[in-house]
Short mmCIF file of C-alpha atoms in Angstrom, two decimals:
data_model
loop_
_atom_site.label_atom_id
_atom_site.label_comp_id
_atom_site.label_asym_id
_atom_site.label_seq_id
_atom_site.Cartn_x
_atom_site.Cartn_y
_atom_site.Cartn_z
CA MET A 195 16.48 13.09 11.57
CA SER A 196 13.72 15.60 12.24
CA GLY A 197 15.05 17.70 9.37
CA LEU A 198 14.21 15.11 6.72
CA GLY A 199 11.72 16.40 4.16
CA ILE A 200 8.73 14.13 3.59
CA SER A 201 6.74 14.17 0.36
CA VAL A 202 3.28 12.59 0.52
CA VAL A 203 1.91 10.94 -2.64
CA ILE A 204 -1.83 10.31 -3.01
CA CYS A 205 -2.88 8.48 -6.17
CA VAL A 206 -6.42 9.26 -7.35
CA TYR A 207 -8.53 8.06 -10.26
CA THR A 208 -12.23 8.89 -9.90
CA GLU A 209 -14.40 11.89 -9.10
CA ASP A 210 -16.64 9.53 -7.13
CA ARG A 211 -14.12 9.91 -4.30
CA TRP A 212 -13.98 13.70 -4.44
CA GLU A 213 -14.85 14.26 -0.78
CA ASP A 214 -12.51 11.45 0.27
CA ILE A 215 -9.65 13.03 -1.68
CA LEU A 216 -10.21 16.42 -0.06
CA ALA A 217 -10.30 14.77 3.37
CA ALA A 218 -7.07 12.86 2.68
CA VAL A 219 -5.26 16.06 1.66
CA ALA A 220 -6.65 17.94 4.65
CA SER A 221 -5.34 15.25 7.01
CA VAL A 222 -1.85 15.62 5.53
CA ARG A 223 -1.99 19.40 5.88
CA ALA A 224 -2.95 19.02 9.56
CA GLN A 225 0.08 16.90 10.51
CA SER A 226 2.01 17.74 13.68
CA ARG A 227 5.14 17.21 11.60
CA PRO A 228 4.41 19.11 8.38
CA ALA A 229 4.94 17.48 5.02
CA LEU A 230 7.27 19.15 2.56
CA GLU A 231 4.57 18.73 -0.11
CA THR A 232 1.54 16.71 -1.10
CA LEU A 233 1.38 15.30 -4.62
CA LEU A 234 -1.96 14.26 -6.10
CA VAL A 235 -1.30 11.92 -9.03
CA VAL A 236 -4.34 11.55 -11.30
CA ASP A 237 -4.65 8.26 -13.17
CA HIS A 238 -5.72 9.05 -16.75
CA ASN A 239 -8.79 11.11 -15.83
CA PRO A 240 -8.58 14.56 -17.49
CA ALA A 241 -11.76 15.84 -15.86
CA LEU A 242 -10.52 14.98 -12.37
CA LEU A 243 -7.08 16.40 -13.17
CA GLU A 244 -8.59 19.72 -14.19
CA ARG A 245 -10.94 19.87 -11.22
CA LEU A 246 -8.18 19.16 -8.69
CA ALA A 247 -5.83 21.63 -10.36
CA LYS A 248 -8.46 24.34 -9.89
CA GLU A 249 -9.15 23.27 -6.32
CA TYR A 250 -5.52 23.55 -5.23
CA THR A 251 -4.30 26.51 -7.30
CA GLY A 252 -2.92 29.14 -4.97
CA TYR A 253 -3.82 27.07 -1.94
CA PRO A 254 -3.13 28.85 1.38
CA ASP A 255 -0.45 28.05 3.93
CA GLY A 256 0.04 24.55 5.28
CA GLY A 257 2.23 22.79 2.74
CA GLU A 258 2.36 22.79 -1.02
CA VAL A 259 -0.19 20.71 -2.93
CA ARG A 260 0.73 19.73 -6.48
CA VAL A 261 -1.54 18.02 -8.99
CA LEU A 262 -0.04 15.99 -11.83
CA ALA A 263 -1.03 13.34 -14.33
CA ASN A 264 0.15 9.75 -14.19
CA ALA A 265 3.03 9.63 -16.68
CA GLY A 266 2.93 5.87 -17.14
CA PRO A 267 0.38 3.20 -18.01
CA ARG A 268 -2.93 3.15 -16.19
CA GLY A 269 -2.65 1.78 -12.67
CA LEU A 270 -1.56 2.40 -9.11
CA SER A 271 2.08 1.37 -9.57
CA ALA A 272 2.72 3.81 -12.43
CA GLY A 273 0.93 6.55 -10.49
CA ARG A 274 3.16 6.00 -7.48
CA ASN A 275 6.25 6.02 -9.71
CA THR A 276 5.13 9.34 -11.19
CA GLY A 277 4.78 10.77 -7.70
CA ILE A 278 8.20 9.50 -6.64
CA ALA A 279 9.83 11.00 -9.72
CA ALA A 280 8.22 14.41 -9.15
CA SER A 281 8.76 14.54 -5.38
CA ARG A 282 11.45 16.52 -3.59
CA GLY A 283 11.54 14.87 -0.17
CA GLU A 284 14.19 12.54 1.15
CA ILE A 285 11.30 10.38 2.37
CA VAL A 286 8.31 9.54 0.16
CA ALA A 287 5.11 8.54 1.96
CA PHE A 288 1.97 7.07 0.41
CA LEU A 289 -1.61 7.56 1.54
CA ASP A 290 -4.71 6.00 0.00
CA ASP A 291 -7.18 8.43 -1.57
CA ASP A 292 -10.01 7.15 0.64
CA ALA A 293 -8.14 7.38 3.94
CA VAL A 294 -7.30 10.05 6.49
CA ALA A 295 -4.14 10.14 8.58
CA GLU A 296 -4.01 10.83 12.30
CA ARG A 297 -2.18 13.98 13.33
CA ASP A 298 1.12 12.29 14.30
CA TRP A 299 1.28 9.96 11.29
CA LEU A 300 4.31 11.59 9.65
CA ARG A 301 6.03 12.21 12.98
CA HIS A 302 6.08 8.49 13.72
CA PHE A 303 7.31 7.73 10.21
CA ALA A 304 10.15 10.22 10.62
CA GLU A 305 11.23 8.73 13.94
CA GLY A 306 11.77 5.36 12.27
CA TYR A 307 14.43 6.79 9.98
CA ALA A 308 16.75 7.73 12.85
CA ASP A 309 18.50 4.44 12.03
CA PRO A 310 20.23 4.93 8.65
CA ARG A 311 19.64 1.27 7.81
CA VAL A 312 15.87 1.80 7.74
CA MET A 313 14.65 1.97 4.15
CA ALA A 314 10.88 1.79 4.73
CA VAL A 315 8.37 2.47 7.51
CA GLY A 316 4.73 1.47 7.38
CA GLY A 317 1.86 2.07 9.77
CA ARG A 318 -1.46 0.74 11.02
CA THR A 319 -4.60 1.06 8.89
CA VAL A 320 -7.96 0.97 10.66
CA PRO A 321 -11.16 0.16 8.72
CA VAL A 322 -14.07 2.59 8.70
CA TRP A 323 -17.05 0.46 7.70
CA ALA A 324 -19.73 2.12 5.59
CA SER A 325 -22.43 0.38 7.64
CA GLY A 326 -20.97 1.76 10.85
CA ARG A 327 -19.77 -1.58 12.18
CA ARG A 328 -17.77 -4.61 11.15
CA PRO A 329 -19.91 -7.31 9.50
CA ALA A 330 -20.34 -10.07 12.08
CA TRP A 331 -18.95 -12.71 9.71
CA PHE A 332 -15.86 -10.74 8.63
CA PRO A 333 -12.69 -12.08 10.36
CA GLU A 334 -10.08 -9.58 11.52
CA GLU A 335 -7.44 -11.97 10.18
CA PHE A 336 -8.61 -10.97 6.68
CA ASP A 337 -8.74 -7.19 7.09
CA TRP A 338 -6.07 -6.99 4.38
CA VAL A 339 -8.94 -7.78 1.99
CA VAL A 340 -10.18 -4.22 2.56
CA GLY A 341 -6.69 -2.69 2.65
CA CYS A 342 -6.32 -2.61 6.43
CA THR A 343 -4.01 -3.98 9.10
CA TYR A 344 -5.02 -7.52 9.99
CA ARG A 345 -4.91 -9.61 13.15
CA GLY A 346 -1.63 -11.50 13.31
CA LEU A 347 0.77 -8.64 12.69
CA PRO A 348 2.98 -8.02 15.74
CA PRO A 349 2.30 -4.84 17.78
CA GLY A 350 4.65 -1.91 18.29
CA ARG A 351 7.51 -0.91 16.00
CA VAL A 352 8.71 -4.15 14.47
CA ARG A 353 10.79 -5.39 11.57
CA VAL A 354 8.79 -6.88 8.68
CA ARG A 355 9.31 -8.39 5.23
CA ASN A 356 7.11 -5.78 3.56
CA VAL A 357 5.03 -2.72 4.36
CA LEU A 358 1.44 -2.24 3.14
CA GLY A 359 1.29 0.29 0.31
CA GLY A 360 -1.68 2.43 1.36
CA ASN A 361 0.07 3.50 4.57
CA ALA A 362 3.79 3.41 3.96
CA SER A 363 6.93 5.44 3.43
CA PHE A 364 10.29 4.81 1.81
CA ARG A 365 13.65 6.47 1.91
CA ARG A 366 14.38 7.92 -1.55
CA THR A 367 17.56 5.90 -1.81
CA ALA A 368 15.40 2.75 -1.67
CA PHE A 369 14.12 3.57 -5.16
CA ASP A 370 17.62 4.44 -6.34
CA ALA A 371 18.72 0.95 -5.29
CA ALA A 372 15.74 -1.14 -6.38
CA GLY A 373 13.79 0.87 -8.94
CA GLY A 374 10.13 1.79 -8.66
CA PHE A 375 6.92 -0.14 -8.27
CA ALA A 376 6.43 -2.83 -10.91
CA THR A 377 3.70 -2.15 -13.44
CA GLY A 378 1.37 -4.86 -14.64
CA ILE A 379 0.62 -6.39 -11.26
CA GLY A 380 -1.36 -4.04 -9.03
CA ARG A 381 -4.68 -2.30 -9.54
CA ASP A 382 -5.23 -0.69 -12.92
CA GLY A 383 -8.94 0.03 -13.02
CA ASP A 384 -9.74 -3.56 -13.98
CA LYS A 385 -12.62 -5.21 -12.16
CA ARG A 386 -10.34 -7.83 -10.57
CA PRO A 387 -8.77 -6.34 -7.39
CA LEU A 388 -5.16 -7.45 -7.81
CA GLY A 389 -2.43 -6.32 -5.45
CA CYS A 390 0.98 -7.21 -3.97
CA GLU A 391 3.00 -4.54 -5.78
CA GLU A 392 4.46 -3.26 -2.50
CA THR A 393 5.43 -6.77 -1.41
CA GLU A 394 7.36 -7.36 -4.62
CA LEU A 395 9.12 -4.01 -4.28
CA CYS A 396 10.10 -4.67 -0.66
CA ILE A 397 11.54 -8.09 -1.48
CA ARG A 398 13.41 -6.61 -4.44
CA LEU A 399 14.72 -3.84 -2.17
CA THR A 400 16.11 -6.22 0.44
CA ARG A 401 17.81 -8.19 -2.33
CA ALA A 402 19.42 -5.03 -3.67
CA ARG A 403 20.26 -3.84 -0.15
CA PRO A 404 20.71 -6.87 2.14
CA ASP A 405 21.35 -4.54 5.09
CA ALA A 406 18.02 -2.75 4.62
CA VAL A 407 15.60 -2.65 7.54
CA LEU A 408 11.85 -2.39 6.91
CA LEU A 409 9.57 -1.48 9.81
CA ILE A 410 5.92 -1.19 10.74
CA ASP A 411 5.07 1.25 13.53
CA ASP A 412 1.51 0.77 14.72
CA ARG A 413 1.41 4.33 16.09
CA ALA A 414 1.41 5.71 12.53
CA VAL A 415 -2.34 5.35 12.07
CA ILE A 416 -4.66 6.06 9.17
CA HIS A 417 -8.40 5.41 8.92
CA HIS A 418 -9.47 3.78 5.68
CA ARG A 419 -13.02 3.93 4.37
CA VAL A 420 -14.56 0.59 3.43
CA PRO A 421 -17.48 1.09 1.00
CA GLU A 422 -20.65 -0.94 1.41
CA ALA A 423 -19.88 -3.09 -1.65
CA ARG A 424 -16.78 -4.43 0.08
CA GLU A 425 -18.65 -5.56 3.18
CA HIS A 426 -20.15 -8.55 1.34
CA PHE A 427 -18.83 -12.07 0.95
CA ARG A 428 -18.85 -11.76 -2.84
CA TYR A 429 -16.14 -9.08 -2.72
CA PHE A 430 -14.28 -11.02 -0.03
CA ARG A 431 -14.11 -14.08 -2.27
CA THR A 432 -13.09 -12.06 -5.35
CA ARG A 433 -10.35 -10.18 -3.51
CA VAL A 434 -8.92 -13.32 -1.88
CA TYR A 435 -8.81 -15.12 -5.23
CA ALA A 436 -7.04 -12.14 -6.79
CA GLU A 437 -4.50 -12.19 -3.96
CA GLY A 438 -3.73 -15.80 -4.79
CA LEU A 439 -3.14 -14.85 -8.42
CA SER A 440 -0.87 -11.99 -7.34
CA LYS A 441 1.09 -14.12 -4.88
CA ALA A 442 1.80 -16.61 -7.67
CA LEU A 443 3.40 -13.84 -9.70
CA VAL A 444 5.49 -12.71 -6.75
CA ALA A 445 6.66 -16.24 -6.06
CA ARG A 446 7.52 -16.61 -9.74
CA SER A 447 9.55 -13.40 -9.55
CA VAL A 448 11.43 -13.75 -6.27
CA GLY A 449 11.09 -17.46 -5.52
CA ALA A 450 8.53 -19.20 -3.34
CA GLN A 451 10.78 -19.29 -0.28
CA LYS A 452 10.96 -15.49 0.01
CA GLY A 453 7.70 -14.71 -1.75
CA LEU A 454 5.66 -16.83 0.68
CA GLU A 455 7.80 -16.42 3.79
CA SER A 456 5.27 -14.39 5.80
CA GLU A 457 2.30 -16.29 4.37
CA ARG A 458 3.52 -19.58 5.83
CA ARG A 459 3.37 -18.27 9.38
CA TYR A 460 0.04 -16.62 8.64
CA THR A 461 -1.59 -19.80 7.35
CA THR A 462 -0.11 -22.18 9.92
CA ARG A 463 -0.48 -20.06 13.06
CA VAL A 464 -2.68 -17.01 12.66
CA LEU A 465 -5.54 -18.54 10.68
CA PRO A 466 -5.94 -21.74 12.72
CA SER A 467 -6.19 -19.57 15.84
CA GLY A 468 -8.85 -17.51 14.10
CA VAL A 469 -10.87 -20.61 13.23
CA ALA A 470 -10.64 -21.85 16.81
CA ARG A 471 -11.73 -18.48 18.14
CA GLY A 472 -14.69 -18.40 15.77
CA LEU A 473 -15.80 -21.89 16.76
CA ARG A 474 -15.46 -21.01 20.43
CA ASP A 475 -17.62 -17.93 19.92
CA ALA A 476 -20.18 -20.07 18.09
CA LEU A 477 -20.34 -22.51 21.03
CA LEU A 478 -20.85 -19.55 23.35
CA ALA A 479 -23.65 -18.27 21.08
CA ARG A 480 -21.77 -15.10 20.24
CA PRO A 481 -22.82 -13.44 16.96
CA GLY A 482 -20.82 -14.28 13.85
CA GLY A 483 -18.52 -16.91 15.34
CA ALA A 484 -19.41 -19.68 12.91
CA GLY A 485 -19.45 -17.22 10.02
CA ARG A 486 -15.93 -16.00 10.81
CA ALA A 487 -14.59 -19.54 11.09
CA GLY A 488 -16.24 -20.46 7.80
CA ALA A 489 -14.95 -17.31 6.08
CA ILE A 490 -11.38 -18.12 7.15
CA VAL A 491 -11.61 -21.64 5.75
CA ALA A 492 -13.23 -20.39 2.55
CA GLY A 493 -10.60 -17.66 2.25
CA VAL A 494 -7.73 -20.12 2.51
CA LEU A 495 -9.22 -22.44 -0.09
CA THR A 496 -10.05 -19.60 -2.46
CA ALA A 497 -6.59 -18.04 -2.18
CA ALA A 498 -5.02 -21.45 -2.77
CA GLY A 499 -7.12 -21.84 -5.89
CA GLY A 500 -6.03 -18.44 -7.16
CA TYR A 501 -2.41 -19.27 -6.43
CA ALA A 502 -2.66 -22.56 -8.34
CA VAL A 503 -4.25 -20.88 -11.36
CA GLY A 504 -1.75 -18.02 -11.21
CA SER A 505 1.18 -20.40 -11.04
CA VAL A 506 0.05 -22.25 -14.15
CA ARG A 507 -0.47 -18.98 -16.01
CA ALA A 508 2.93 -17.66 -14.92
CA ARG A 509 4.70 -20.79 -16.17
CA ARG A 510 2.92 -20.58 -19.50
CA SER A 511 3.17 -16.87 -20.20
CA GLY A 512 6.23 -15.79 -18.23
CA THR A 513 6.65 -12.31 -16.80
CA ALA A 514 3.55 -10.12 -16.87
CA PHE A 515 5.03 -6.98 -15.33
CA SER A 516 8.05 -4.76 -15.65
CA VAL A 517 10.27 -2.66 -13.43
CA SER A 518 11.97 0.55 -14.49
CA SER A 519 14.02 3.14 -12.65
CA VAL A 520 12.13 6.11 -11.30
CA SER A 521 14.49 8.39 -13.25
CA SER A 522 13.12 6.97 -16.51
CA VAL A 523 9.59 7.97 -15.42
CA SER A 524 10.64 11.57 -14.94
CA SER A 525 12.36 11.73 -18.31
CA VAL A 526 9.35 10.27 -20.14
CA ALA A 527 7.01 12.64 -18.32
CA GLY A 528 9.22 15.65 -18.77
CA ILE A 529 9.06 16.31 -15.03
CA ALA A 530 11.29 19.15 -13.97
CA HIS A 531 12.60 18.68 -10.46
CA ALA A 532 13.16 21.28 -7.83
CA PRO A 533 16.07 20.32 -5.53
CA ARG A 534 15.36 17.01 -3.81
CA ASP A 535 16.74 18.14 -0.49
CA GLY A 536 15.08 21.28 0.81
CA ARG A 537 18.11 22.01 3.00
CA THR A 538 21.10 21.38 0.74
CA GLY A 539 19.73 21.60 -2.77
CA GLN A 540 21.46 18.36 -3.71
CA THR A 541 19.80 15.90 -6.05
CA PRO A 542 20.79 12.28 -5.36
CA GLN A 543 21.85 10.17 -8.28
CA THR A 544 19.41 7.59 -9.57
CA GLY A 545 20.58 4.21 -10.73
CA GLU A 546 19.11 1.84 -13.26
CA THR A 547 17.65 -1.44 -12.08
CA GLY A 548 17.83 -4.71 -13.96
CA GLN A 549 14.91 -6.83 -15.04
CA ASP A 550 13.00 -8.27 -12.15
CA GLU A 551 13.53 -11.97 -11.95
CA GLY A 552 10.78 -13.31 -14.08
CA GLY A 553 7.66 -12.40 -12.17
CA ARG A 554 5.71 -9.79 -10.39
CA SER A 555 3.25 -9.37 -7.56
CA THR A 556 2.86 -9.27 -3.85
#
């Protein structure tokens, strides 16, 4: 399994993150298990595309870096699909543009694929707060709000319903079976921070491949920068509401039983424990205890409100996203592939996927 080639896709969209992008690429190039290639997919920003192309032209040893434009509509999902279509590795890993990976990140991913049933492996994402420390009121149970691993996920290498997209990898055949990321659900530059595209894909994958195993290995660590604007309750509230909207689309697509399977345990076990812990800390006069308990309650209510609104909208307007095969992305973009497999030169066949079942999100 050590011979599997891994392509790393980093989707980028703004020059404001220039230093973060360079740091992300540098962390991939420093891996103990080298990547086959790093693909920087630029989301409809010609100036950034040109600047990155110049930066990485004729780059020295340490793994190829390729810069390409998003071939689909604006947004993270289409950018990821473009990267998948252009990649050559048997495994495709994704790293956020404002994160850096620890040295053994790809090695731990690769180890997970020793079992041929494993179709996806995710890792642990640690927040790096702009202020230098976690806001006292911010509950660890809601670290997903800032794109990080949250309290309540089991430790070690464990089987999960879905991986988290900013620190994840998939076997190429997963996209052959299920298609790419759905467009029209995740982030697209709009002010509302929607999400859940990786959840929808993972559920769709396990429907297409009932024997598929999806893992999270908490040794595959990345460090994700949290800007100052996201340390405030206003962003917390906005992001949680958007998650409710997104979850409604996912439930509409795959059914509430599967779409909310993990969320039921989270809301009935993890969050009540968080509230109790916050109240205990408040009684012991520890900083932020009451604030954390209040934020958890507010988060649940806000997400429920978003879910209710999203459910009504989904019933009225129907599907708001679409799924296409990754092969169709490459044909539209005119992407010419080198051999997928660096050892054999064989290119696996890609299959078409049907319409997703009436909804989209995660």
